XYZ file of C-alpha atoms in Angstrom:
410
model
C 2.130 9.462 17.353
C -1.139 11.307 17.771
C -3.915 9.078 16.494
C -6.469 11.725 17.418
C -5.764 14.003 14.485
C -8.254 14.383 11.637
C -8.167 16.015 8.236
C -10.054 16.132 4.983
C -9.080 13.528 2.426
C -9.651 13.802 -1.328
C -10.107 10.920 -3.705
C -6.579 9.656 -4.269
C -5.012 8.678 -7.553
C -1.613 7.367 -8.504
C 1.057 10.094 -8.600
C 0.707 11.902 -11.921
C 3.362 11.600 -14.575
C 5.038 14.828 -15.600
C 3.589 15.786 -18.972
C 2.108 18.688 -20.881
C -1.410 17.909 -19.734
C -2.968 16.222 -16.709
C -6.457 15.041 -15.928
C -8.043 16.580 -12.844
C -9.566 14.321 -10.220
C -12.315 15.833 -8.120
C -13.062 14.954 -4.526
C -15.028 11.908 -3.535
C -18.762 12.395 -3.383
C -19.295 10.374 -0.199
C -20.949 12.175 2.736
C -19.145 12.558 6.048
C -18.808 9.695 8.461
C -20.654 10.066 11.748
C -18.608 9.195 14.797
C -21.637 8.545 16.986
C -21.741 4.883 15.981
C -18.000 4.269 16.032
C -16.214 2.232 18.655
C -14.470 4.330 21.263
C -10.914 3.660 20.090
C -11.687 4.952 16.583
C -13.812 7.996 17.424
C -11.000 10.430 16.676
C -9.668 8.709 13.560
C -12.583 9.797 11.413
C -12.134 11.812 8.242
C -14.468 14.574 7.143
C -15.357 13.952 3.513
C -17.184 16.771 1.656
C -20.789 15.943 0.849
C -22.098 16.031 -2.680
C -25.659 15.671 -3.843
C -26.497 12.048 -4.384
C -28.111 10.733 -7.508
C -27.697 8.192 -10.258
C -24.547 8.690 -12.301
C -26.015 9.081 -15.769
C -22.712 10.317 -17.119
C -19.791 8.833 -15.198
C -17.229 10.983 -16.981
C -19.115 14.150 -16.009
C -18.764 13.124 -12.370
C -14.991 12.616 -12.786
C -15.084 8.838 -12.281
C -13.870 7.979 -15.748
C -11.371 10.847 -15.710
C -9.988 9.549 -12.426
C -9.758 5.991 -13.750
C -7.872 7.149 -16.847
C -5.585 9.444 -14.843
C -4.758 6.586 -12.481
C -3.934 4.210 -15.332
C -1.079 5.701 -17.364
C 0.530 3.724 -20.143
C 3.932 2.653 -18.805
C 7.056 3.815 -20.570
C 9.121 1.177 -22.360
C 12.622 1.258 -20.932
C 15.649 -1.004 -20.965
C 18.488 -1.571 -18.536
C 20.610 1.082 -20.247
C 18.080 3.766 -19.309
C 17.113 4.201 -22.950
C 13.409 4.763 -23.620
C 11.526 4.095 -26.817
C 10.718 7.810 -26.722
C 13.776 10.083 -26.641
C 11.754 12.964 -25.168
C 10.464 10.769 -22.346
C 13.979 9.568 -21.592
C 15.305 13.133 -21.482
C 12.498 14.074 -19.103
C 13.395 11.123 -16.895
C 17.047 12.172 -16.872
C 16.058 15.679 -15.825
C 13.701 14.230 -13.231
C 16.523 12.250 -11.614
C 18.302 15.506 -10.913
C 15.539 16.159 -8.373
C 15.049 12.511 -7.386
C 18.532 10.955 -7.708
C 18.998 7.224 -8.050
C 19.382 5.595 -4.622
C 21.992 3.315 -6.207
C 24.062 6.086 -7.777
C 23.965 8.084 -4.543
C 24.254 5.098 -2.202
C 27.499 6.288 -0.590
C 25.900 9.656 0.154
C 22.915 7.965 1.807
C 25.188 5.745 3.868
C 27.252 8.712 4.995
C 24.089 9.991 6.660
C 23.271 6.497 7.974
C 26.671 6.053 9.631
C 26.185 5.634 13.365
C 22.428 5.326 12.978
C 19.962 2.457 13.127
C 18.203 1.854 9.832
C 14.561 0.768 9.741
C 13.397 -0.433 6.330
C 9.834 -0.230 5.015
C 8.813 -1.761 1.704
C 5.719 -1.735 -0.485
C 4.991 -5.008 -2.281
C 3.402 -4.666 -5.738
C 5.675 -2.773 -8.113
C 8.441 -2.730 -5.505
C 9.236 -6.330 -4.574
C 7.282 -7.817 -7.463
C 6.495 -6.510 -10.946
C 3.071 -5.109 -11.780
C 1.256 -7.942 -13.562
C -2.009 -8.304 -15.428
C -3.410 -10.834 -12.941
C -3.215 -9.602 -9.304
C -3.095 -13.149 -7.921
C 0.058 -13.827 -9.952
C 2.196 -11.028 -8.489
C 4.889 -13.386 -7.231
C 8.273 -12.203 -6.076
C 11.334 -14.003 -7.391
C 13.375 -16.336 -5.213
C 16.320 -13.925 -5.543
C 14.144 -11.065 -4.272
C 12.949 -13.194 -1.356
C 16.548 -13.969 -0.445
C 17.431 -10.261 -0.617
C 14.547 -9.368 1.714
C 15.459 -12.169 4.087
C 19.079 -11.040 4.233
C 18.285 -7.378 4.798
C 15.894 -8.343 7.626
C 18.797 -10.018 9.446
C 20.410 -6.621 9.935
C 17.549 -4.105 9.992
C 13.968 -4.119 11.279
C 11.997 -4.683 8.082
C 8.301 -4.222 7.384
C 6.158 -4.687 4.303
C 3.298 -2.182 4.067
C 0.815 -2.973 1.322
C -2.700 -2.267 0.179
C -3.159 -6.019 -0.078
C -4.549 -8.025 2.790
C -1.920 -8.958 5.327
C -2.594 -12.660 4.731
C -2.150 -12.281 0.970
C 1.138 -10.402 1.311
C 2.465 -13.063 3.648
C 1.384 -15.743 1.182
C 3.487 -14.035 -1.497
C 6.515 -13.312 0.707
C 6.538 -16.263 3.109
C 9.063 -14.814 5.590
C 8.025 -15.002 9.232
C 10.740 -12.628 10.465
C 9.131 -9.509 8.966
C 6.519 -7.044 10.186
C 3.470 -7.106 7.919
C 1.034 -4.221 7.510
C -1.844 -5.002 5.173
C -4.850 -2.964 4.030
C -2.733 0.214 3.730
C -1.525 -0.178 7.309
C -4.892 -0.911 8.930
C -3.872 -4.483 9.811
C -0.406 -4.772 11.381
C 1.225 -7.960 12.682
C 4.532 -8.503 14.425
C 6.931 -11.344 13.539
C 6.219 -14.620 15.318
C 7.426 -14.413 18.886
C 8.186 -10.678 18.656
C 6.160 -7.950 20.321
C 4.638 -4.615 19.370
C 4.857 -2.330 22.372
C 2.309 0.388 21.807
C -0.487 2.027 23.797
C -2.907 1.455 20.926
C -2.116 -2.250 20.456
C -5.332 -4.150 19.742
C -4.476 -7.595 21.044
C -2.101 -10.516 21.201
C -3.293 -13.794 19.692
C -1.986 -17.268 19.081
C -1.646 -18.174 15.430
C -3.794 -21.233 16.229
C -6.626 -18.697 16.642
C -5.580 -16.137 14.054
C -5.774 -18.166 10.867
C -9.397 -19.195 11.311
C -11.028 -15.767 11.323
C -11.968 -12.765 9.247
C -12.689 -13.716 5.615
C -16.308 -13.780 4.366
C -18.033 -16.876 3.036
C -17.816 -15.748 -0.587
C -14.019 -15.962 -0.267
C -13.886 -19.331 1.480
C -11.566 -20.764 -1.188
C -9.029 -18.024 -0.445
C -9.310 -18.738 3.292
C -8.456 -22.399 2.782
C -5.452 -21.460 0.657
C -4.132 -19.210 3.432
C -4.650 -21.859 6.117
C -2.075 -24.119 4.490
C 0.408 -21.314 3.731
C 3.480 -21.808 5.914
C 1.351 -22.312 9.000
C 4.145 -24.305 10.638
C 6.337 -21.216 11.003
C 3.748 -19.547 13.245
C 1.928 -22.437 14.912
C 1.981 -22.235 18.685
C 3.544 -18.746 18.692
C 1.947 -15.468 19.707
C 1.790 -12.466 17.446
C 0.695 -8.900 18.181
C -2.046 -7.366 16.059
C -3.026 -3.760 15.549
C -6.286 -3.429 13.618
C -7.567 0.118 13.712
C -10.637 -0.535 11.546
C -11.984 -3.763 13.071
C -15.467 -2.336 13.594
C -15.878 -1.913 9.832
C -15.387 -5.598 8.980
C -19.070 -6.655 8.872
C -19.842 -3.729 6.572
C -16.832 -4.420 4.339
C -17.782 -8.093 4.062
C -21.305 -7.152 2.896
C -19.939 -4.716 0.316
C -17.397 -7.286 -0.846
C -19.999 -9.930 -1.590
C -22.245 -7.352 -3.280
C -19.374 -6.244 -5.543
C -18.514 -9.827 -6.465
C -22.123 -10.418 -7.478
C -22.672 -7.119 -9.326
C -19.485 -7.319 -11.406
C -19.505 -11.028 -12.200
C -20.662 -10.469 -15.789
C -18.043 -7.821 -16.624
C -15.240 -9.577 -18.473
C -11.815 -9.019 -16.922
C -12.900 -7.422 -13.641
C -11.312 -8.736 -10.442
C -12.675 -8.030 -6.960
C -9.984 -8.573 -4.340
C -10.621 -8.958 -0.630
C -7.923 -6.983 1.181
C -9.392 -7.509 4.635
C -10.050 -3.907 5.697
C -10.459 -2.581 2.174
C -11.663 -3.885 -1.175
C -9.886 -3.564 -4.529
C -11.794 -3.650 -7.815
C -9.210 -4.242 -10.547
C -10.088 -3.202 -14.102
C -6.638 -3.777 -15.632
C -8.025 -6.544 -17.856
C -11.334 -4.805 -18.633
C -11.805 -3.186 -22.046
C -11.737 0.582 -21.655
C -15.214 0.898 -23.171
C -16.511 -1.032 -20.125
C -14.760 1.058 -17.465
C -17.883 3.161 -17.022
C -19.817 -0.013 -16.260
C -17.290 -0.949 -13.566
C -17.566 2.515 -12.042
C -21.370 2.335 -12.141
C -21.414 -1.006 -10.313
C -19.097 0.317 -7.605
C -21.069 3.538 -7.188
C -24.428 1.770 -7.022
C -23.176 -0.154 -3.995
C -21.014 2.258 -2.009
C -23.416 5.213 -2.350
C -25.416 3.667 0.498
C -22.356 3.337 2.763
C -21.276 6.808 3.964
C -18.714 5.219 6.282
C -16.712 4.012 3.259
C -14.738 6.069 0.752
C -13.330 5.495 -2.709
C -9.705 5.936 -3.760
C -7.995 5.318 -7.101
C -4.806 3.431 -7.872
C -3.257 2.071 -11.035
C -6.230 0.469 -12.809
C -7.890 -0.253 -9.496
C -10.749 1.265 -7.492
C -10.349 0.839 -3.741
C -13.035 1.048 -1.086
C -11.807 1.889 2.415
C -13.212 2.921 5.794
C -13.458 6.666 6.364
C -10.806 6.889 9.075
C -7.652 8.934 9.438
C -5.173 6.159 8.777
C -2.711 5.527 5.961
C 0.742 4.112 5.269
C 2.378 7.142 6.851
C 0.495 6.534 10.089
C 1.513 2.867 9.896
C 5.201 3.824 9.597
C 4.944 6.081 12.652
C 3.102 3.362 14.583
C 5.788 0.788 13.800
C 8.621 3.145 14.715
C 6.916 3.865 18.043
C 6.324 0.162 18.665
C 9.977 -0.623 17.989
C 11.221 2.164 20.251
C 12.677 4.006 17.245
C 10.358 7.023 17.226
C 11.796 10.554 17.437
C 15.362 9.255 17.765
C 18.283 11.148 16.279
C 20.196 7.906 15.762
C 17.495 6.277 13.581
C 17.197 6.532 9.793
C 13.911 5.172 8.397
C 13.899 4.305 4.694
C 10.663 3.655 2.811
C 10.673 2.169 -0.708
C 7.468 2.170 -2.738
C 5.944 2.874 -6.130
C 2.303 3.718 -5.468
C 0.304 6.874 -4.806
C -0.551 5.510 -1.355
C 3.164 5.383 -0.502
C 3.290 9.175 -0.740
C 1.781 9.403 2.761
C 4.809 7.537 4.099
C 7.236 9.600 2.028
C 5.717 12.780 3.435
C 5.985 11.533 7.032
C 9.691 10.842 6.554
C 10.309 14.135 4.745
C 8.370 16.490 7.017
C 7.818 14.669 10.310
C 10.006 14.206 13.383
C 11.119 10.759 12.152
C 13.274 12.203 9.419
C 14.262 9.652 6.824
C 14.304 8.919 3.118
C 11.509 7.966 0.777
C 12.578 6.094 -2.360
C 10.108 6.140 -5.263
C 10.164 3.169 -7.627
C 9.237 4.458 -11.074
C 10.439 4.256 -14.665
C 8.608 7.481 -15.550
C 8.806 10.971 -14.011
C 6.282 11.593 -11.234
C 5.689 14.283 -8.666
C 6.624 12.805 -5.289
C 7.481 13.462 -1.654
C 10.369 10.999 -1.964
C 14.021 12.034 -1.825
C 15.429 9.321 -4.103
C 14.324 6.990 -6.886
C 14.823 3.506 -8.294
C 13.610 2.366 -11.696
C 12.083 -1.042 -10.962
C 12.075 -4.041 -8.583
C 15.428 -5.244 -9.906
C 17.022 -2.003 -8.685
C 15.186 -2.369 -5.361
C 16.847 -5.757 -4.967
C 20.267 -4.270 -5.748
C 19.634 -1.522 -3.198
C 18.848 -4.090 -0.476
C 21.947 -6.088 -1.377
C 24.000 -2.915 -1.084
C 22.537 -2.265 2.382
C 23.579 -5.733 3.516
C 27.089 -5.356 2.087
C 27.449 -1.963 3.794
C 26.293 -3.323 7.140
C 28.610 -6.298 6.957
C 31.539 -4.026 6.179
C 30.984 -2.291 9.521
C 31.183 -5.527 11.549
C-alpha cells in the first residue's frame, strides 16, 4: 500500500437514494492543511481541500450546510421480511436495483464458487450492519445471536470491524477479543490480543495495562471509566499492536470536542460523540427547525481549525483530520499486515451500509486486492458494491452461511 498518495476530498454524504430528484452537496469550505507542522510519518497523507472565503454563515442553507444535512438524512423505507414496501413504486425500484446489486444470500453459491480454493478475509461495519440504526447512538447494541455469528465466522476467517466509532466504543459493543478493530474510520487499528500486525507503518506495540489508561479528554471521563471495566480481563497482560495514523491531531481534536460539548449543550436532542480521532455530532433527535443551529455551532468552532474537515453521514456531522486515510486504506493496511495483500488466492469481503464504506467497496472493486463489497440497504442507492443485503438480520444469515460453507469443506 502506498501511504504517500494524496488527492482532493469533497464533503462526504451518505450514498444518495435513487429518486427523481437529489440535493447537491458542495465541497467543504475548509482551507488546505499545511504539512509544515505535521509529524514526519504523516507528511504525505495530507489532503488538499479547496479554500473558500471565510465569513459568518448568515444563511446556512445558502452555504449548502442544511442541504447536505437533509441529503444525508433520508427517511427510511418501511419494508417487511417479504420484501414488500409500504410504497409499491419504491419496492419496484428496489427490485430493479437488485438486478444490479444482487442479494448476497440469493447469489451465495455464485460467490462461493469464486471463493473456492481462496482464503476469505471478512471486514464489517458496525452501525447499520451488525446493529440496527437507533435513535440513541449509545444504545446501538448488537444482539447475542449476532455476536455469536461474528464469533463463529472469526474462527474460520480473519475478521475485522471497521467503524467510524472510536475503537474502544466498538469493542465495548462487540466484546470479542479475537477480532481486529479499526475505529475512527480506520485511523485507529488494533490487533487481537496476542496477535501481531506486521507492517512497515506500524505505530507501536503496547501492553493493555498501558493502553486502557490513555487518550480520552477530561470532559469524557465518565466514558473512560466505563471502558476501563469493559472486559479488561480478556486483554490484561497481553500485548496488542496499534496503528494510529492521526496521533498528532489528538490534542487539537480534544480541544474541539470539549468546545462542541459546551456550545451545543442547550440544543435539545444533540449528541456529541468522542470517536477518538474524529468527532460525531448527532442531530437525529434534534427538531429539523434547529438543524441550522447545530450547523452554526459546528461551523463557529471548526472554522478556526484548517487541519480538520467536515463530512456528513446519516443525521450526523463528523469532524476529522485532513489526512489521506479512510476505510479503504484501512482494508489495504490490514490485508498487508496479514500477508494477504495482492494475492490471487485471497478473496476480501466487506459488508457495510454507510457512505464511508464506499471507499472500501471501491478498493475491492478497482484495486489489486479484488474482492466483493456488500451494501446493507433497504432502499436503492448508488454504490461501488457488487452485492447487497437488506438489513443486519440478513448480514447475520450471510455470516452463518459462510461458516456452514467452510465447515462443509473440512
